[in-house]
mmCIF file of C-alpha atoms and ligand atoms in Angstrom:
data_model
loop_
_atom_site.group_PDB
_atom_site.id
_atom_site.type_symbol
_atom_site.label_atom_id
_atom_site.label_comp_id
_atom_site.label_asym_id
_atom_site.label_seq_id
_atom_site.Cartn_x
_atom_site.Cartn_y
_atom_site.Cartn_z
ATOM 1 C CA UNK H 109 97.445 92.853 119.189
ATOM 2 C CA UNK H 110 97.005 90.167 116.542
ATOM 3 C CA UNK H 111 98.979 90.494 113.304
ATOM 4 C CA UNK H 112 97.207 90.202 109.952
ATOM 5 C CA UNK H 113 99.637 90.555 107.054
ATOM 6 C CA UNK H 114 97.924 90.924 103.681
ATOM 7 C CA UNK H 115 101.253 90.559 101.891
ATOM 8 C CA UNK H 116 102.968 87.993 99.677
ATOM 9 C CA UNK H 117 106.334 88.369 101.424
ATOM 10 C CA UNK H 118 106.065 88.949 105.203
ATOM 11 C CA UNK H 119 108.828 87.128 107.007
ATOM 12 C CA UNK H 120 106.752 84.570 108.882
ATOM 13 C CA UNK H 121 103.337 84.411 107.235
ATOM 14 C CA UNK H 122 103.796 86.019 103.800
ATOM 15 C CA UNK H 123 101.281 84.871 101.208
ATOM 16 C CA UNK H 124 99.002 83.049 103.616
ATOM 17 C CA UNK H 125 96.360 85.754 103.856
ATOM 18 C CA UNK H 126 96.734 87.572 100.557
ATOM 19 C CA UNK H 127 93.345 86.367 99.366
ATOM 20 C CA UNK H 128 90.606 88.608 100.824
ATOM 21 C CA UNK H 129 88.484 85.776 102.181
ATOM 22 C CA UNK H 130 91.496 84.097 103.811
ATOM 23 C CA UNK H 131 92.571 87.388 105.422
ATOM 24 C CA UNK H 132 89.090 88.018 106.804
ATOM 25 C CA UNK H 133 88.818 84.486 108.183
ATOM 26 C CA UNK H 134 92.247 84.808 109.794
ATOM 27 C CA UNK H 135 91.409 88.187 111.347
ATOM 28 C CA UNK H 136 88.128 86.870 112.749
ATOM 29 C CA UNK H 137 89.921 83.860 114.161
ATOM 30 C CA UNK H 138 92.404 86.098 115.981
ATOM 31 C CA UNK H 139 89.514 88.044 117.555
ATOM 32 C CA UNK H 140 87.842 84.780 118.598
ATOM 33 C CA UNK H 141 91.162 83.685 120.132
ATOM 34 C CA UNK H 142 91.214 86.764 122.343
ATOM 35 C CA UNK H 143 92.984 89.549 120.451
ATOM 36 C CA UNK H 144 91.990 92.963 121.847
ATOM 37 C CA UNK H 145 93.003 94.691 118.640
ATOM 38 C CA UNK H 146 94.218 93.766 115.164
ATOM 39 C CA UNK H 147 97.132 95.188 113.185
ATOM 40 C CA UNK H 148 96.480 95.038 109.442
ATOM 41 C CA UNK H 149 99.498 95.441 107.155
ATOM 42 C CA UNK H 150 99.789 95.529 103.364
ATOM 43 C CA UNK H 151 103.552 96.034 103.015
ATOM 44 C CA UNK H 152 106.270 93.870 104.513
ATOM 45 C CA UNK H 153 108.992 95.696 106.434
ATOM 46 C CA UNK H 154 111.412 92.782 106.523
ATOM 47 C CA UNK H 155 114.944 93.570 105.286
ATOM 48 C CA UNK H 156 115.001 93.516 101.499
ATOM 49 C CA UNK H 157 111.209 93.452 101.055
ATOM 50 C CA UNK H 158 109.933 94.946 97.804
ATOM 51 C CA UNK H 159 108.237 98.358 98.208
ATOM 52 C CA UNK H 160 104.491 98.390 97.532
ATOM 53 C CA UNK H 161 102.760 101.200 95.606
ATOM 54 C CA UNK H 162 100.286 103.300 97.577
ATOM 55 C CA UNK H 163 97.251 102.206 95.539
ATOM 56 C CA UNK H 164 98.181 98.540 95.868
ATOM 57 C CA UNK H 165 98.665 98.864 99.626
ATOM 58 C CA UNK H 166 95.268 100.553 99.966
ATOM 59 C CA UNK H 167 93.665 97.823 97.838
ATOM 60 C CA UNK H 168 95.118 95.178 100.167
ATOM 61 C CA UNK H 169 94.098 96.659 103.524
ATOM 62 C CA UNK H 170 90.985 98.806 103.071
ATOM 63 C CA UNK H 171 88.470 96.119 101.987
ATOM 64 C CA UNK H 172 89.592 93.947 104.902
ATOM 65 C CA UNK H 173 89.243 96.793 107.403
ATOM 66 C CA UNK H 174 85.787 97.646 106.050
ATOM 67 C CA UNK H 175 84.659 93.995 106.192
ATOM 68 C CA UNK H 176 85.970 93.582 109.734
ATOM 69 C CA UNK H 177 84.424 96.837 110.858
ATOM 70 C CA UNK H 178 80.963 95.701 109.810
ATOM 71 C CA UNK H 179 81.176 92.484 111.839
ATOM 72 C CA UNK H 180 83.058 93.305 115.056
ATOM 73 C CA UNK H 181 83.897 95.978 117.578
ATOM 74 C CA UNK H 182 87.591 95.069 117.896
ATOM 75 C CA UNK H 183 89.786 98.125 117.375
ATOM 76 C CA UNK H 184 91.800 98.031 114.156
ATOM 77 C CA UNK H 185 95.302 99.351 113.591
ATOM 78 C CA UNK H 186 96.864 99.865 110.179
ATOM 79 C CA UNK H 187 100.565 99.057 109.811
ATOM 80 C CA UNK H 188 101.835 101.508 107.201
ATOM 81 C CA UNK H 189 104.422 104.221 106.639
ATOM 82 C CA UNK H 190 102.263 106.029 104.066
ATOM 83 C CA UNK H 191 99.926 108.863 105.136
ATOM 84 C CA UNK H 192 97.519 108.162 102.250
ATOM 85 C CA UNK H 193 97.160 104.538 103.355
ATOM 86 C CA UNK H 194 96.586 105.608 106.959
ATOM 87 C CA UNK H 195 93.986 108.105 105.789
ATOM 88 C CA UNK H 196 92.103 105.485 103.729
ATOM 89 C CA UNK H 197 92.325 102.966 106.562
ATOM 90 C CA UNK H 198 90.933 105.390 109.136
ATOM 91 C CA UNK H 199 88.119 106.327 106.735
ATOM 92 C CA UNK H 200 87.300 102.600 106.508
ATOM 93 C CA UNK H 201 87.201 102.245 110.300
ATOM 94 C CA UNK H 202 90.754 101.853 111.657
ATOM 95 C CA UNK H 203 91.400 103.750 114.881
ATOM 96 C CA UNK H 204 95.187 103.407 115.132
ATOM 97 C CA UNK H 205 98.080 104.203 112.782
ATOM 98 C CA UNK H 206 101.054 101.927 113.466
ATOM 99 C CA UNK H 207 104.020 103.576 111.753
ATOM 100 C CA UNK H 208 107.387 101.796 111.895
ATOM 101 C CA UNK H 209 108.989 105.039 110.665
ATOM 102 C CA UNK H 210 107.587 106.983 113.657
ATOM 103 C CA UNK H 211 105.956 109.487 111.271
ATOM 104 C CA UNK H 212 109.248 110.253 109.465
ATOM 105 C CA UNK H 213 108.593 108.530 106.142
ATOM 106 C CA UNK H 214 106.683 111.325 104.391
ATOM 107 C CA UNK H 215 106.871 115.104 104.854
ATOM 108 C CA UNK H 216 103.182 115.232 105.795
ATOM 109 C CA UNK H 217 103.114 112.201 108.135
ATOM 110 C CA UNK H 218 102.981 114.291 111.312
ATOM 111 C CA UNK H 219 100.278 116.651 110.086
ATOM 112 C CA UNK H 220 98.139 113.826 108.692
ATOM 113 C CA UNK H 221 98.376 111.960 112.023
ATOM 114 C CA UNK H 222 97.214 115.082 113.845
ATOM 115 C CA UNK H 223 94.410 115.627 111.366
ATOM 116 C CA UNK H 224 93.180 112.024 111.561
ATOM 117 C CA UNK H 225 93.017 112.203 115.345
ATOM 118 C CA UNK H 226 93.597 108.447 115.624
ATOM 119 C CA UNK H 227 95.963 106.664 118.001
ATOM 120 C CA UNK H 228 99.517 106.541 116.697
ATOM 121 C CA UNK H 229 102.300 104.030 117.312
ATOM 122 C CA UNK H 230 105.744 105.605 117.024
ATOM 123 C CA UNK H 231 108.336 102.858 116.512
ATOM 124 C CA UNK H 232 112.114 103.100 116.687
ATOM 125 C CA UNK H 233 114.093 102.002 113.634
ATOM 126 C CA UNK H 234 117.728 102.714 112.809
ATOM 127 C CA UNK H 235 118.049 103.221 109.034
ATOM 128 C CA UNK H 236 115.442 102.126 106.483
ATOM 129 C CA UNK H 237 113.899 98.651 106.088
ATOM 130 C CA UNK H 238 115.928 97.757 102.986
ATOM 131 C CA UNK H 239 119.328 98.295 104.622
ATOM 132 C CA UNK H 240 118.657 98.461 108.365
ATOM 133 C CA UNK H 241 120.298 95.144 109.222
ATOM 134 C CA UNK H 242 123.525 95.917 107.298
ATOM 135 C CA UNK H 243 125.544 97.469 110.129
ATOM 136 C CA UNK H 244 123.427 98.722 112.995
ATOM 137 C CA UNK H 245 125.460 100.611 115.596
ATOM 138 C CA UNK H 246 124.682 101.962 119.076
ATOM 139 C CA UNK H 247 126.856 103.123 121.960
ATOM 140 C CA UNK H 248 123.932 102.733 124.369
ATOM 141 C CA UNK H 249 120.978 101.026 122.717
ATOM 142 C CA UNK H 250 118.463 101.580 125.538
ATOM 143 C CA UNK H 251 119.355 105.257 125.988
ATOM 144 C CA UNK H 252 119.389 105.993 122.263
ATOM 145 C CA UNK H 253 116.054 104.265 121.610
ATOM 146 C CA UNK H 254 114.465 106.027 124.595
ATOM 147 C CA UNK H 255 115.805 109.425 123.483
ATOM 148 C CA UNK H 256 114.575 108.863 119.936
ATOM 149 C CA UNK H 257 111.086 107.852 121.074
ATOM 150 C CA UNK H 258 110.826 110.796 123.467
ATOM 151 C CA UNK H 259 111.854 113.146 120.642
ATOM 152 C CA UNK H 260 109.328 111.643 118.223
ATOM 153 C CA UNK H 261 106.559 111.940 120.815
ATOM 154 C CA UNK H 262 107.508 115.626 121.231
ATOM 155 C CA UNK H 263 107.464 116.117 117.451
ATOM 156 C CA UNK H 264 104.040 114.467 117.189
ATOM 157 C CA UNK H 265 102.613 116.620 119.986
ATOM 158 C CA UNK H 266 104.136 119.763 118.453
ATOM 159 C CA UNK H 267 102.320 118.870 115.211
ATOM 160 C CA UNK H 268 99.029 118.538 117.063
ATOM 161 C CA UNK H 269 98.768 114.840 117.973
ATOM 162 C CA UNK H 270 97.144 114.571 121.407
ATOM 163 C CA UNK H 271 99.395 113.157 124.116
ATOM 164 C CA UNK H 272 96.889 110.442 125.046
ATOM 165 C CA UNK H 273 96.863 109.121 121.476
ATOM 166 C CA UNK H 274 100.586 108.303 121.433
ATOM 167 C CA UNK H 275 102.082 104.826 121.840
ATOM 168 C CA UNK H 276 105.796 103.990 121.719
ATOM 169 C CA UNK H 277 107.527 100.849 120.419
ATOM 170 C CA UNK H 278 111.242 99.991 120.773
ATOM 171 C CA UNK H 279 111.222 98.317 117.330
ATOM 172 C CA UNK H 280 112.713 94.931 118.091
ATOM 173 C CA UNK H 281 114.625 93.751 115.006
ATOM 174 C CA UNK H 282 114.507 97.088 113.192
ATOM 175 C CA UNK H 283 118.125 98.159 112.665
ATOM 176 C CA UNK H 284 119.317 96.060 115.598
ATOM 177 C CA UNK H 285 121.883 93.304 115.808
ATOM 178 C CA UNK H 286 120.058 90.110 116.705
ATOM 179 C CA UNK H 287 121.916 89.528 119.956
ATOM 180 C CA UNK H 288 123.993 92.626 120.776
ATOM 181 C CA UNK H 289 121.084 95.084 120.452
ATOM 182 C CA UNK H 290 117.742 93.271 120.816
ATOM 183 C CA UNK H 291 118.651 91.541 124.079
ATOM 184 C CA UNK H 292 119.927 94.615 125.962
ATOM 185 C CA UNK H 293 116.986 96.600 124.645
ATOM 186 C CA UNK H 294 114.552 94.032 126.025
ATOM 187 C CA UNK H 295 116.553 93.873 129.243
ATOM 188 C CA UNK H 296 116.172 97.640 129.628
ATOM 189 C CA UNK H 297 112.540 97.828 128.495
ATOM 190 C CA UNK H 298 111.417 99.494 131.712
ATOM 191 C CA UNK H 299 113.292 102.631 130.643
ATOM 192 C CA UNK H 300 110.999 102.858 127.605
ATOM 193 C CA UNK H 301 107.903 102.239 129.742
ATOM 194 C CA UNK H 302 109.135 104.972 132.113
ATOM 195 C CA UNK H 303 108.710 107.559 129.345
ATOM 196 C CA UNK H 304 105.050 107.549 130.365
ATOM 197 C CA UNK H 305 103.320 106.435 127.162
ATOM 198 C CA UNK H 306 101.716 103.047 126.519
ATOM 199 C CA UNK H 307 104.334 100.759 124.981
ATOM 200 C CA UNK H 308 103.723 98.228 122.211
ATOM 201 C CA UNK H 309 106.210 95.362 121.922
ATOM 202 C CA UNK H 310 106.622 93.344 118.726
ATOM 203 C CA UNK H 311 108.970 90.383 119.002
ATOM 204 C CA UNK H 312 106.738 87.580 117.725
ATOM 205 C CA UNK H 313 108.656 84.971 115.667
ATOM 206 C CA UNK H 314 111.564 87.357 115.021
ATOM 207 C CA UNK H 315 115.003 86.049 114.033
ATOM 208 C CA UNK H 316 116.750 86.838 117.300
ATOM 209 C CA UNK H 317 114.573 84.183 118.938
ATOM 210 C CA UNK H 318 116.011 81.591 116.581
ATOM 211 C CA UNK H 319 119.507 82.990 117.154
ATOM 212 C CA UNK H 320 119.253 82.728 120.945
ATOM 213 C CA UNK H 321 117.875 79.216 120.493
ATOM 214 C CA UNK H 322 121.021 78.133 118.681
ATOM 215 C CA UNK H 323 119.911 79.354 115.240
ATOM 216 C CA UNK H 324 118.012 76.177 114.571
ATOM 217 C CA UNK H 325 114.394 77.289 114.464
ATOM 218 C CA UNK H 326 112.462 78.629 111.463
ATOM 219 C CA UNK H 327 110.011 81.522 111.932
ATOM 220 C CA UNK H 328 106.986 79.282 112.523
ATOM 221 C CA UNK H 329 108.872 77.333 115.186
ATOM 222 C CA UNK H 330 109.582 80.251 117.504
ATOM 223 C CA UNK H 331 106.377 80.203 119.536
ATOM 224 C CA UNK H 332 108.013 79.330 122.852
ATOM 225 C CA UNK H 333 110.517 82.154 122.510
ATOM 226 C CA UNK H 334 107.816 84.569 121.364
ATOM 227 C CA UNK H 335 105.773 83.828 124.469
ATOM 228 C CA UNK H 336 108.831 84.225 126.686
ATOM 229 C CA UNK H 337 109.389 87.718 125.296
ATOM 230 C CA UNK H 338 105.689 88.616 125.627
ATOM 231 C CA UNK H 339 105.779 87.665 129.322
ATOM 232 C CA UNK H 340 108.992 89.595 129.822
ATOM 233 C CA UNK H 341 107.266 92.587 128.247
ATOM 234 C CA UNK H 342 104.215 92.207 130.484
ATOM 235 C CA UNK H 343 106.486 92.083 133.526
ATOM 236 C CA UNK H 344 108.215 95.277 132.359
ATOM 237 C CA UNK H 345 104.854 97.029 132.003
ATOM 238 C CA UNK H 346 104.168 97.134 128.266
ATOM 239 C CA UNK H 347 100.544 97.868 127.347
ATOM 240 C CA UNK H 348 100.298 95.496 124.375
ATOM 241 C CA UNK H 349 102.237 92.806 122.563
ATOM 242 C CA UNK H 350 102.051 92.427 118.773
ATOM 243 C CA UNK H 351 101.851 88.694 118.030
ATOM 244 C CA UNK H 352 101.030 86.168 115.321
ATOM 245 C CA UNK H 353 99.972 83.381 117.712
ATOM 246 C CA UNK H 354 97.109 84.928 119.623
ATOM 247 C CA UNK H 355 95.508 81.963 121.416
ATOM 248 C CA UNK H 356 98.766 80.755 122.972
ATOM 249 C CA UNK H 357 99.911 84.261 123.929
ATOM 250 C CA UNK H 358 96.567 85.157 125.504
ATOM 251 C CA UNK H 359 96.695 81.989 127.594
ATOM 252 C CA UNK H 360 100.249 82.754 128.708
ATOM 253 C CA UNK H 361 99.368 86.352 129.594
ATOM 254 C CA UNK H 362 96.261 85.265 131.505
ATOM 255 C CA UNK H 363 98.351 82.937 133.605
ATOM 256 C CA UNK H 364 100.999 85.592 134.123
ATOM 257 C CA UNK H 365 98.331 88.101 135.205
ATOM 258 C CA UNK H 366 96.663 85.607 137.540
ATOM 259 C CA UNK H 367 99.977 84.914 139.271
ATOM 260 C CA UNK H 368 101.111 88.533 139.286
ATOM 261 C CA UNK H 369 97.880 89.716 140.909
ATOM 262 C CA UNK H 370 96.546 86.844 142.996
ATOM 263 C CA UNK H 371 92.939 87.245 144.083
ATOM 264 C CA UNK H 372 92.094 89.928 141.540
HETATM 265 N N1 HH2 J 990 107.177 94.367 113.483
HETATM 266 C C1 HH2 J 990 106.844 94.065 112.214
HETATM 267 C C2 HH2 J 990 105.934 94.870 111.519
HETATM 268 N N2 HH2 J 990 105.362 95.942 112.103
HETATM 269 N N3 HH2 J 990 105.071 97.324 113.985
HETATM 270 C C3 HH2 J 990 105.379 97.638 115.254
HETATM 271 N N4 HH2 J 990 104.810 98.696 115.863
HETATM 272 N N5 HH2 J 990 106.276 96.898 115.985
HETATM 273 C C4 HH2 J 990 106.901 95.807 115.444
HETATM 274 O O1 HH2 J 990 107.739 95.178 116.145
HETATM 275 C C5 HH2 J 990 106.598 95.449 114.093
HETATM 276 C C6 HH2 J 990 105.659 96.251 113.387
HETATM 277 C C7 HH2 J 990 107.448 92.877 111.548
HETATM 278 O O2 HH2 J 990 106.626 91.747 111.683
HETATM 279 P P1 HH2 J 990 105.630 91.186 110.554
HETATM 280 O O3 HH2 J 990 104.487 92.145 110.333
HETATM 281 O O4 HH2 J 990 105.204 89.819 110.928
HETATM 282 O O5 HH2 J 990 106.511 91.041 109.269
HETATM 283 P P2 HH2 J 990 106.646 91.892 107.938
HETATM 284 O O6 HH2 J 990 107.139 93.255 108.281
HETATM 285 O O7 HH2 J 990 107.630 91.092 107.126
HETATM 286 O O8 HH2 J 990 105.278 91.963 107.301
#
């Protein structure tokens, strides 16, 4: 899954693709580099990011989705917590709603997801984006994230979302201490995969990579670590990795797959 942020303030690529033509060119490049699907976002979820009004978020993502839809078959996901944005995105041709709030942000999130009939990514987050990194706490991070995701999948199905439309995501970096929570969660990733839904893993360029690497690397210098986590995820059985650097990650995954399944 290639990331296309149409935002001025995303943590690693904010402002680069805010212009419609630049966003479209970037998205097409990610498809050419081997992305199987694209995740289009119009609101940053980084800690302290400014909230974006619904109309503004729609104005950022919908024209891009419509333009992409007319020129390619690649499935499109919309990264939003707002049901109205998901609705507009699906009308424009998106087939997946990636919701970092796991359909908890709005009272009608669950019912709108069921009504849209699209695929849905339910991501774990402790707290809300603005304050989530203040003091995250877990007694058992793997168990608590797995229990939360299982409960959200149940809630989605109870609201009418089909089981085969549901994806789960452990939410690396969302209300998690860089080292004490993200690393054990990745270590125990197979417990999330064992829940029986396709798992999406998003670790690309995140701060914990810099922290493990001695805290020296800026977001755009975390490619090696991002690939390491993507391969770890593949080994654990995740169905997709959400990344900024598509060409390099695709090459790494192809090599991993060729070694993991020789002769296939
Ligand atoms: N991470 C980010 C945003 N959306 N969605 C899912 N399902 N999983 C993730 O790990 C995830 C996500 C953060 O990355 P990015 O989009 O690059 O930054 P920002 O939120 O600042 O736009």
